[in-house]
Short mmCIF file of C-alpha atoms and ligand atoms in Angstrom, two decimals:
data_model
loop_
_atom_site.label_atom_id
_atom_site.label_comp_id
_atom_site.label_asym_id
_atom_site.label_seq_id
_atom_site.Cartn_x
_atom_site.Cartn_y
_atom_site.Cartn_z
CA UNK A 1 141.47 113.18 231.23
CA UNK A 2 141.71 116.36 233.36
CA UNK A 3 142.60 120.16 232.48
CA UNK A 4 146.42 119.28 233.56
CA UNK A 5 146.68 117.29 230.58
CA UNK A 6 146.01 120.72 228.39
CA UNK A 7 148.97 122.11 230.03
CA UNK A 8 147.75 125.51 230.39
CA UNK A 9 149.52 128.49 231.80
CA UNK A 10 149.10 128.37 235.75
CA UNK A 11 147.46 131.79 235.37
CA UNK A 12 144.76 130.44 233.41
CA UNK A 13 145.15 127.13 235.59
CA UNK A 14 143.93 130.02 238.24
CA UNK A 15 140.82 131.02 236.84
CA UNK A 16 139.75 127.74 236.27
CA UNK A 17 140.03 126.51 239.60
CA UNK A 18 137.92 129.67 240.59
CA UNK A 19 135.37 128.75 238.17
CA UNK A 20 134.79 125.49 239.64
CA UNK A 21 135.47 123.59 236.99
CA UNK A 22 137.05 119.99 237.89
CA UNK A 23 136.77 117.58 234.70
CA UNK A 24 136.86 118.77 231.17
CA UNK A 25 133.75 117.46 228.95
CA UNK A 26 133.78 115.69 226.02
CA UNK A 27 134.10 118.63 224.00
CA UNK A 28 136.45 120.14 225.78
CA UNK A 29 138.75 116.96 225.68
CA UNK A 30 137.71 117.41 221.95
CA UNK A 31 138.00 120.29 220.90
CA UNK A 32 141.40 122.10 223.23
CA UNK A 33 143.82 120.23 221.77
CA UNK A 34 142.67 121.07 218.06
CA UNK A 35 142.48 124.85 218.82
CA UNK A 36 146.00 125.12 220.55
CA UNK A 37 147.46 123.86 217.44
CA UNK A 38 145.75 126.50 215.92
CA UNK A 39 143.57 124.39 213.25
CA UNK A 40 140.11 125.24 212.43
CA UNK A 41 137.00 124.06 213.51
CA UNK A 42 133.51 123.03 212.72
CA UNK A 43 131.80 121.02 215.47
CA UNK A 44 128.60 120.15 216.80
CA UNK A 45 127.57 120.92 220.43
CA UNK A 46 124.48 121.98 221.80
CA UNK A 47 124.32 124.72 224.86
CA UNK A 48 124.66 122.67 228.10
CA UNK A 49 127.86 120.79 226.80
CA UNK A 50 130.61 122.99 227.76
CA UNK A 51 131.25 124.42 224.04
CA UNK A 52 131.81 127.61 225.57
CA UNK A 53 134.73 127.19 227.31
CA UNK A 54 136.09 124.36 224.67
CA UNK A 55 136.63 127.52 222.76
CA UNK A 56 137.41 130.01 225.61
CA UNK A 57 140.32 128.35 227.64
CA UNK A 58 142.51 127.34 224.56
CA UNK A 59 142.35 130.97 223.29
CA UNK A 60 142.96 132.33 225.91
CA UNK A 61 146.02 130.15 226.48
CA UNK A 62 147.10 131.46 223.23
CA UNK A 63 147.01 134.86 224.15
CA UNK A 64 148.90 134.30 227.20
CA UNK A 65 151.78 134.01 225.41
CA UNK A 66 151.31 136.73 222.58
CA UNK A 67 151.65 140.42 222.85
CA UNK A 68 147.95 141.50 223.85
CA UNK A 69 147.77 145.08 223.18
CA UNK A 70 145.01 144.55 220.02
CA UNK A 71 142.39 143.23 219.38
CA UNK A 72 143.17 139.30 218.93
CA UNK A 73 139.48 137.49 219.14
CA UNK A 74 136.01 138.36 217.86
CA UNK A 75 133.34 136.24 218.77
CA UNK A 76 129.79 136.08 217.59
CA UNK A 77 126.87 135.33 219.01
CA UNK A 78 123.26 135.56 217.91
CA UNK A 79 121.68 137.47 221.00
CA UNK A 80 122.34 139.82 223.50
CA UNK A 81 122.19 137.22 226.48
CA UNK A 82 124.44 134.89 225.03
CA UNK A 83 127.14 137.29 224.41
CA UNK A 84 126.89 138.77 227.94
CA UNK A 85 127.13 135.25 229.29
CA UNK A 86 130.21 134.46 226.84
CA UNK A 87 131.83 137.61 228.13
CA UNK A 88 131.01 136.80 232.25
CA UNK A 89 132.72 133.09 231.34
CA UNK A 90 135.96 135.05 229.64
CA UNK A 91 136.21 137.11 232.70
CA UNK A 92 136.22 134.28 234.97
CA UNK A 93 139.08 132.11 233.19
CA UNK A 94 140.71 135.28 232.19
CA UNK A 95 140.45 137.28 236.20
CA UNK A 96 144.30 136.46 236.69
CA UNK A 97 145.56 136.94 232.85
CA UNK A 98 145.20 140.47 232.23
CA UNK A 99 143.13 139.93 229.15
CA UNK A 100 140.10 141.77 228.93
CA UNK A 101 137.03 141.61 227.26
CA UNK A 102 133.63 143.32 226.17
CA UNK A 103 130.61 142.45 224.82
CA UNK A 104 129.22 144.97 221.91
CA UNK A 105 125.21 144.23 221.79
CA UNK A 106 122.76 146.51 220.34
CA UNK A 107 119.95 148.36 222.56
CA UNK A 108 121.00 151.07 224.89
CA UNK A 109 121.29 154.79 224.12
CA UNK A 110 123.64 156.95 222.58
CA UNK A 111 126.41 156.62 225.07
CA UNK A 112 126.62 152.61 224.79
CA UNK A 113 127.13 153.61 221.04
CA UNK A 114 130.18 155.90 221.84
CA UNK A 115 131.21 153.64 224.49
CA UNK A 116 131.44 150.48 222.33
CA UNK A 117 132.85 152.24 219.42
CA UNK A 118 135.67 153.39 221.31
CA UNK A 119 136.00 150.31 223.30
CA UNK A 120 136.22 148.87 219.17
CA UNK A 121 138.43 151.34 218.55
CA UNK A 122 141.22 151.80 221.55
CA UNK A 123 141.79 147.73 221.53
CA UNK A 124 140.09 144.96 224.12
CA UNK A 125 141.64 141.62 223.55
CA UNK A 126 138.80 139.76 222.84
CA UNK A 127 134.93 141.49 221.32
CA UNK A 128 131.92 139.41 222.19
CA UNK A 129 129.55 140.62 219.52
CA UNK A 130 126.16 140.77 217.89
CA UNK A 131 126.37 140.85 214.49
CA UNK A 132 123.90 143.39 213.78
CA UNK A 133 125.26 146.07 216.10
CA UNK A 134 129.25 145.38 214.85
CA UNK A 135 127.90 145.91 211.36
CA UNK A 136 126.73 148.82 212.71
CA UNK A 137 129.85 149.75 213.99
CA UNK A 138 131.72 148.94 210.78
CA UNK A 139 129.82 150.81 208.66
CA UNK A 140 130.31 154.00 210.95
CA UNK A 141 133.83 153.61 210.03
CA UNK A 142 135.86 151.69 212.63
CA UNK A 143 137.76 148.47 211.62
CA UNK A 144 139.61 147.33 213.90
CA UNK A 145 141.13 144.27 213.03
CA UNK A 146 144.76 144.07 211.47
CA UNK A 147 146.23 141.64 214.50
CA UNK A 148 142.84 139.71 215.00
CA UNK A 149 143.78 135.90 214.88
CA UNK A 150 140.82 134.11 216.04
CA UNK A 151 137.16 134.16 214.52
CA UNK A 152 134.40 132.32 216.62
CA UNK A 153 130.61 131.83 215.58
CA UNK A 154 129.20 130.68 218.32
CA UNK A 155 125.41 128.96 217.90
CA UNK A 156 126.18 129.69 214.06
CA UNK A 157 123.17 127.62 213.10
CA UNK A 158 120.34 130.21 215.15
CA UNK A 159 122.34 133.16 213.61
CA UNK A 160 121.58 131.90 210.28
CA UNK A 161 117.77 131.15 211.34
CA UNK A 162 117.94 135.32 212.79
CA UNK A 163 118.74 135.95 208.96
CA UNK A 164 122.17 137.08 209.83
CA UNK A 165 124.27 135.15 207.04
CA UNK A 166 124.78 137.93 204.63
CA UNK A 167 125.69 140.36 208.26
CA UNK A 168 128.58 137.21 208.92
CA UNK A 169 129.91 136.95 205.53
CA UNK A 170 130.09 140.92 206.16
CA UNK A 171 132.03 140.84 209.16
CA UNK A 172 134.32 138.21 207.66
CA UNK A 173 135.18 140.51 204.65
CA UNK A 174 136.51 143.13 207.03
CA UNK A 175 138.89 140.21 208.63
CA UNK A 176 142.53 139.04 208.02
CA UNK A 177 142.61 135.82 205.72
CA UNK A 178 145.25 134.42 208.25
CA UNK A 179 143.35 133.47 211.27
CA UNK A 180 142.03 130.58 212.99
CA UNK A 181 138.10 130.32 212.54
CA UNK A 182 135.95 128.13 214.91
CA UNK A 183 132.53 127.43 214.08
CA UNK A 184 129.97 126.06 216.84
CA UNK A 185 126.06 125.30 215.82
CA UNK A 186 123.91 122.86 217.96
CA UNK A 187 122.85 121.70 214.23
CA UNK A 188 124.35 121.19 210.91
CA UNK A 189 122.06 121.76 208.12
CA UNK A 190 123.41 122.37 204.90
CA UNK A 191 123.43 126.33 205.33
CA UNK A 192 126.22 125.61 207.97
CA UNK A 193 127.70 123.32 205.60
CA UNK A 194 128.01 126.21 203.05
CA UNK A 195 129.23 128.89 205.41
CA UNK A 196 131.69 126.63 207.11
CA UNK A 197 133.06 125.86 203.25
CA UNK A 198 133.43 129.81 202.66
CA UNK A 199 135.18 131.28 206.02
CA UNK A 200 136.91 127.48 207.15
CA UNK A 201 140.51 126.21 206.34
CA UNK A 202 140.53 122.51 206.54
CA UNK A 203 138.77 122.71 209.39
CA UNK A 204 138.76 119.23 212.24
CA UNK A 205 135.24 118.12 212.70
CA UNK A 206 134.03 117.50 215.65
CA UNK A 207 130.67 115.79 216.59
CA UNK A 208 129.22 115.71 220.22
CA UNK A 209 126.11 113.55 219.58
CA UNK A 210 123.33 113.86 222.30
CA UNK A 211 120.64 111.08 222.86
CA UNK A 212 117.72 112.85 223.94
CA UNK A 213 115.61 111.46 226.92
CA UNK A 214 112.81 108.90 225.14
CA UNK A 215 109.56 110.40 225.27
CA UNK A 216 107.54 107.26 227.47
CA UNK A 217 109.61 109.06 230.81
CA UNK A 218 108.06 111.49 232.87
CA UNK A 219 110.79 113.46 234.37
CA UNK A 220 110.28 115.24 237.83
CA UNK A 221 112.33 116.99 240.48
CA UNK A 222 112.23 118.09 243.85
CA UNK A 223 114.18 121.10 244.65
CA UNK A 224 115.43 120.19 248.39
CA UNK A 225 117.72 120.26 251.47
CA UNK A 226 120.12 117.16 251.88
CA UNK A 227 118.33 116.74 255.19
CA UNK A 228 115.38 116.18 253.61
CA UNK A 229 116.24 114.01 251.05
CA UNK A 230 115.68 110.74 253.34
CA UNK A 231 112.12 111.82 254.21
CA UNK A 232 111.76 112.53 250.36
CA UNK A 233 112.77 109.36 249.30
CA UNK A 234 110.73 107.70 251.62
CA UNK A 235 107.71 109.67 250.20
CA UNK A 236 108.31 108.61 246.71
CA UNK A 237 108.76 105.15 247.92
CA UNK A 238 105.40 104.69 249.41
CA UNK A 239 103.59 107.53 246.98
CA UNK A 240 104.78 106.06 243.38
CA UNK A 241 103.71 102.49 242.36
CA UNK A 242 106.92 101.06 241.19
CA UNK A 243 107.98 97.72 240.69
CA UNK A 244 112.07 97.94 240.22
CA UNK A 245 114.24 100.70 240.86
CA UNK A 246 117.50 101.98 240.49
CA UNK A 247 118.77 105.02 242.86
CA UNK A 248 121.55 107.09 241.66
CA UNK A 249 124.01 108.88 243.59
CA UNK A 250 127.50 110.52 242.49
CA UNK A 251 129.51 109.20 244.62
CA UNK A 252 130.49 105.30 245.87
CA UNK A 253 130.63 106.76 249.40
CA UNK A 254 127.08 107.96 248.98
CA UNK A 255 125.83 104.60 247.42
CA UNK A 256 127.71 102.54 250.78
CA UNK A 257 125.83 105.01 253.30
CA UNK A 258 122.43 104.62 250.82
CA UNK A 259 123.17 101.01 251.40
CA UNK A 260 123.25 100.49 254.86
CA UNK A 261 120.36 102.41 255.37
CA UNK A 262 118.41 100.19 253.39
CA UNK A 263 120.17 97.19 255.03
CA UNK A 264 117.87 98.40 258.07
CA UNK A 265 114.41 98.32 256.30
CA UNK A 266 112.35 95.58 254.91
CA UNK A 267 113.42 96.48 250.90
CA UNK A 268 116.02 93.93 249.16
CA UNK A 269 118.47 96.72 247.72
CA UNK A 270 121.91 96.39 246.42
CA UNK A 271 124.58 98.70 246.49
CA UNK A 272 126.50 97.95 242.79
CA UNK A 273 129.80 100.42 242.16
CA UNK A 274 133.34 100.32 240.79
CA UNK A 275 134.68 98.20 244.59
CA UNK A 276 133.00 95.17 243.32
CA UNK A 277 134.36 92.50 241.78
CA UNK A 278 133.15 91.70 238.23
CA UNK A 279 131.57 88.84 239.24
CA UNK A 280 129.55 90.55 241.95
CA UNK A 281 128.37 93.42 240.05
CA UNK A 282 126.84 90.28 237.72
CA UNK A 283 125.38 88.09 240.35
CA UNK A 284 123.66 91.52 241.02
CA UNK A 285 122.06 92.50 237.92
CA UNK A 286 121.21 88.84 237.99
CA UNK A 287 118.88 89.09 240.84
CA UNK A 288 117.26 92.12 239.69
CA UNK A 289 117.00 90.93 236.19
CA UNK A 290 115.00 87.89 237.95
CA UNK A 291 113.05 90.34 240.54
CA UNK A 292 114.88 88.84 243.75
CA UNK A 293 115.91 92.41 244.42
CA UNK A 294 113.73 94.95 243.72
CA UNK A 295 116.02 98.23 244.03
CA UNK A 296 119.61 98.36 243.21
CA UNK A 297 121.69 101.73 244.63
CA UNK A 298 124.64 102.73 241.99
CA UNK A 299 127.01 105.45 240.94
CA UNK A 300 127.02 106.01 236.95
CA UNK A 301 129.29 102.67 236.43
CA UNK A 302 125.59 101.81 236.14
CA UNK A 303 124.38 104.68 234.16
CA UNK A 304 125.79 103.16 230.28
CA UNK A 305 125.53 100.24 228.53
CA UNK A 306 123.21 97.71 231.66
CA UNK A 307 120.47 96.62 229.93
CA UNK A 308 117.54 95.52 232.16
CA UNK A 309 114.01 96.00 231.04
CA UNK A 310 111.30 96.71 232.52
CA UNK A 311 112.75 99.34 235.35
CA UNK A 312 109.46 101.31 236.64
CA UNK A 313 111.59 104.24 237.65
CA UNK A 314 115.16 106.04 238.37
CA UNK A 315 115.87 107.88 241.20
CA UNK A 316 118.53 110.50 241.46
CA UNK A 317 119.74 111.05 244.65
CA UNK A 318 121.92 113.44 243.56
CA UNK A 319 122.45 115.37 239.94
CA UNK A 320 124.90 114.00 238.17
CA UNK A 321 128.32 116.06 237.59
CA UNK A 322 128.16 115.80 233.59
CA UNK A 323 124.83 116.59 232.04
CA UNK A 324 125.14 113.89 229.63
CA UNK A 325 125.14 111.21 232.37
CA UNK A 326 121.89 112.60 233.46
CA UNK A 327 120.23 111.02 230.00
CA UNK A 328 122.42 108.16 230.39
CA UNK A 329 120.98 107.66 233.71
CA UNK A 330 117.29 108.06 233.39
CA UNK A 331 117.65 105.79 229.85
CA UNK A 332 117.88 102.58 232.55
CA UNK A 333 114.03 103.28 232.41
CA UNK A 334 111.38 103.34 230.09
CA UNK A 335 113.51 100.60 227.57
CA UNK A 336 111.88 99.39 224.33
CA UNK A 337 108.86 101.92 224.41
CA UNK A 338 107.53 101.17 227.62
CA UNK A 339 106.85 104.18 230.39
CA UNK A 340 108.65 105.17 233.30
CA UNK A 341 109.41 107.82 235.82
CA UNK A 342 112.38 110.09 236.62
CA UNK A 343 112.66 111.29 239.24
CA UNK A 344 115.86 114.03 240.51
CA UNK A 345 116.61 115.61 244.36
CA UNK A 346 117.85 118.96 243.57
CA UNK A 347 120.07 120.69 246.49
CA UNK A 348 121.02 124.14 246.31
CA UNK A 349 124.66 123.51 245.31
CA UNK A 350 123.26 121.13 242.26
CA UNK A 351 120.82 123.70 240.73
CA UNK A 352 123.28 125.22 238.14
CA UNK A 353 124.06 121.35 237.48
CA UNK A 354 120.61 120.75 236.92
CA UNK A 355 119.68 123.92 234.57
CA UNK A 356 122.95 122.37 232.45
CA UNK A 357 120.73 119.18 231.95
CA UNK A 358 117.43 121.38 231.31
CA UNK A 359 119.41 123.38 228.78
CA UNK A 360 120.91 120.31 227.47
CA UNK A 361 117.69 118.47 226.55
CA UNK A 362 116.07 121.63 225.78
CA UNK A 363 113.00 121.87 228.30
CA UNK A 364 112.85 122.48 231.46
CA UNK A 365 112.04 119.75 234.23
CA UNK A 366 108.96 120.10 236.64
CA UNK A 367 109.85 120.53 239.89
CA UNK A 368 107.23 119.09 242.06
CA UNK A 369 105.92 120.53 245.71
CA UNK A 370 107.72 118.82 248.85
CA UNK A 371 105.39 116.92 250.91
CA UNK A 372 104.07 119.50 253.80
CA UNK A 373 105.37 117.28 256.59
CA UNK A 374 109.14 117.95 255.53
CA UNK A 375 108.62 121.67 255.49
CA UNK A 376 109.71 123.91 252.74
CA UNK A 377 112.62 122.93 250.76
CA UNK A 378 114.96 125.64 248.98
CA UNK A 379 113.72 127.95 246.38
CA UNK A 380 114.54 126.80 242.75
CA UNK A 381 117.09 130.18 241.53
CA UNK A 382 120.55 128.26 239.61
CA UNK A 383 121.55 131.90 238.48
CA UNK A 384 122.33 132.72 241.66
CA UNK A 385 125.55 132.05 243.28
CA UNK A 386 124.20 132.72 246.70
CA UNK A 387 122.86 129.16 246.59
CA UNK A 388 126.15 127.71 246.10
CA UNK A 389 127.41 129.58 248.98
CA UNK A 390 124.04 129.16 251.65
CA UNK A 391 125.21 125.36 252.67
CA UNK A 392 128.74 126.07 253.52
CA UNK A 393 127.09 128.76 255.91
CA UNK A 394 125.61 125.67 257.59
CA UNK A 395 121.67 127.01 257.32
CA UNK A 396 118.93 124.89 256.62
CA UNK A 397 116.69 122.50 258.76
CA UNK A 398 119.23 120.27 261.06
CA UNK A 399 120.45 116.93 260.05
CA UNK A 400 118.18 113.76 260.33
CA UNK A 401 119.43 110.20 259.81
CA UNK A 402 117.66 108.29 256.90
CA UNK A 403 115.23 105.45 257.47
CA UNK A 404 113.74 103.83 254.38
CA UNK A 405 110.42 102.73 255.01
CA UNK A 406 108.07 100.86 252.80
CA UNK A 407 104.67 100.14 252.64
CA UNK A 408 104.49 97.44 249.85
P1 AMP B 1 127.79 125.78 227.76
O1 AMP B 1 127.50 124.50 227.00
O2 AMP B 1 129.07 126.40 227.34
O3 AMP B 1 126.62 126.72 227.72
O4 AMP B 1 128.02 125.38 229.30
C1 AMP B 1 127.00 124.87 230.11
C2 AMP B 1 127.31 125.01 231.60
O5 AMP B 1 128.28 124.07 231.99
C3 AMP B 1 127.85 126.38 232.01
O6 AMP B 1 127.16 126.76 233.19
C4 AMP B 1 129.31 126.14 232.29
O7 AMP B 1 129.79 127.03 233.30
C5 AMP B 1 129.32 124.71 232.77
N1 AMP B 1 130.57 123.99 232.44
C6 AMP B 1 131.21 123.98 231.27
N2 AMP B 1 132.31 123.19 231.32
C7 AMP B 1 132.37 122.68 232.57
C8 AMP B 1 133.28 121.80 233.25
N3 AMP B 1 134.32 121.26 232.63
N4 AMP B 1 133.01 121.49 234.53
C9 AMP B 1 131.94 122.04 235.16
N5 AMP B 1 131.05 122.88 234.59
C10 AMP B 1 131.25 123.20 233.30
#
């Protein structure tokens, strides 16, 4: 599936484009076509999956098309951070709309009070809100919200644990009875259950379920230049006692030119990826299953489903586009309660990648000191867009060819 298939206004075709965003994730695929037909929603989805712009992109589409000159969207959010980061998203999908939005948060003096309350007042098209600072608001007198048609609760189940449920049901009182409500909560405890069944309409489940990494891996990363990831690799090679691997890069083009180098050196690897015949990719997993090869290189054709026990360690060349993969991918190891290790090259462009996965699993991963004789990699930073943008300036050390070299 890709964002075409949504068939989203070119303006908001725009802004995602700018954003980056190529593929939609499972609960985007999910969840858009639900919310454009303008049914309600309860689903599960923890940070990291893409909930936020599940619910962003199709409301926006929405508004496209509607006369925008009131308020049409109030979101809530539990925290001050995660309404300024909802609001940052909206203005990136929404930069070539014309829709505007602002984020009403408590804190801040007197004049963020009078600003927000007559931000409330004169009309944005979407409020990103706290709920203890918009009960505020409401109970200073302003109400707002005789055109609003979409309700979000966004990480509804950490609102509840903030003690906010009587503040919601509040806020909901104040709202028209005909509007579409969406309800997001990494959890569903029965609390959810019971607010969803007082401010939902029939609402479309939805269910993202997340297999957490098993405990027997260690997970590590190195934060690093590409032209230092052959030196690194060769490091962990001859540093880590391992006994079967399987490297993982992104792309099949990446796997061939992983393969060939290894072609050169004294370590039985395969190269395994969606080219081969059926019957290859088996005669492959056959020799590794029987230890004739000991490594295997592979895109994430190889990330679901292969069983093969007793892999001592994964190896990500690269961090994989979809967060989700990343679990899928260091699963191959540590099978049936045994141990393994994890082990992830970070490059500047694939840091915000990687803080998906940390905020996916809910921890973040240890990122491990370079070897001194490849010199200092980049620092770790994923906030930053500068890192996106430092390779395409073409700095960094210069470009070295990669020899793998074993010592076993
Ligand atoms: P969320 O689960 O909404 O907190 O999103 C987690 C991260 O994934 C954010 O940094 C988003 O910008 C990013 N993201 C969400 N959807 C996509 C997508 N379809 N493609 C690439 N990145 C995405």
């Amino acid at each position: 599936m890709t964002f075409a298939d949504f068939g989203f206004d070119q303006k908001l075709n725009d802004g995602l484009d700018s954003m980056g965003y190529e593929k939609p994730t499972p609960i985007q695929e999910q969840a858009i076509p639900v919310i454009l037909q303008n049914q309600d929603v309860i689903a599960c989805a923890q940070t990291g999956t893409g909930k936020t712009a599940a619910y962003i992109l199709p409301v926006i589409n929405k508004m496209i098309h509607t006369d925008h000159r009131h308020l049409n969207t109030l979101i809530i959010a539990p925290t001050r951070e995660l309404a300024q980061q909802i609001d940052q998203q909206i203005e990136g999908f929404a930069y070539f709309t014309g829709i505007s939005s602002i984020p009403i948060y408590g804190g801040g003096d007197g004049a963020a009070w009078d600003q927000q309350k007559r931000a409330l007042e004169q009309g944005a098209d979407i409020i990103v809100a706290t709920p203890g600072r918009l009960i505020a608001l409401l109970a200073a007198g302003t109400t707002v919200f005789d055109h609003l048609q979409h309700l979000i609760l966004d990480e509804a189940d950490r609102m509840l644990d903030m003690g906010f449920y009587d503040d919601i049901v509040k806020i909901v009182s104040y709202l028209p009875k005909d509007r579409q409500t969406l309800l997001f909560s990494a959890t569903m405890p029965p609390k959810i259950r019971a607010l969803a069944n007082k401010i939902l309409n029939q609402p479309v489940e939805i269910n993202i379920a997340i297999a957490k990494p098993a405990e027997g891996i260690t997970q590590e990363a190195y934060v690093v230049y590409d032209e230092q990831k052959g030196g690194l690799l060769n490091h962990v090679l001859k540093t880590h006692r391992w006994s079967s691997i399987i490297l993982f890069a992104s792309t099949k083009e990446t796997v061939k030119k992983l393969d060939a180098a290894f072609r050169r050196s004294n370590i039985p690897a395969r190269a395994f990826h969606s080219d081969l015949e059926q019957t290859e990719r088996e005669e492959i997993l056959r020799a590794f299953r029987n230890k004739q090869i000991n490594l295997i290189i592979g895109t994430d054709v190889l990330s679901r489903g292969i069983d093969v026990e007793g892999i001592s360690m994964v190896i990500n060349w690269d961090v994989p586009p979809d967060p989700e993969d990343y679990v899928h991918r260091i699963g191959r190891t540590a099978r049936a309660e045994t141990t393994g290790t994890a082990i992830t090259f970070v490059n500047e462009r694939d840091q915000r990648r990687f803080q998906s996965i940390e905020n996916l699993i809910g921890y973040p991963i240890p990122k491990m000191p370079l070897p001194a004789e490849l010199g200092k990699g980049p620092v770790y930073a994923p906030q930053t867009k500068r890192n996106e943008n430092f390779r395409k300036k073409g700095r960094g050390p210069s470009r070295k060819r990669f020899r793998p070299r074993s010592n076993r």
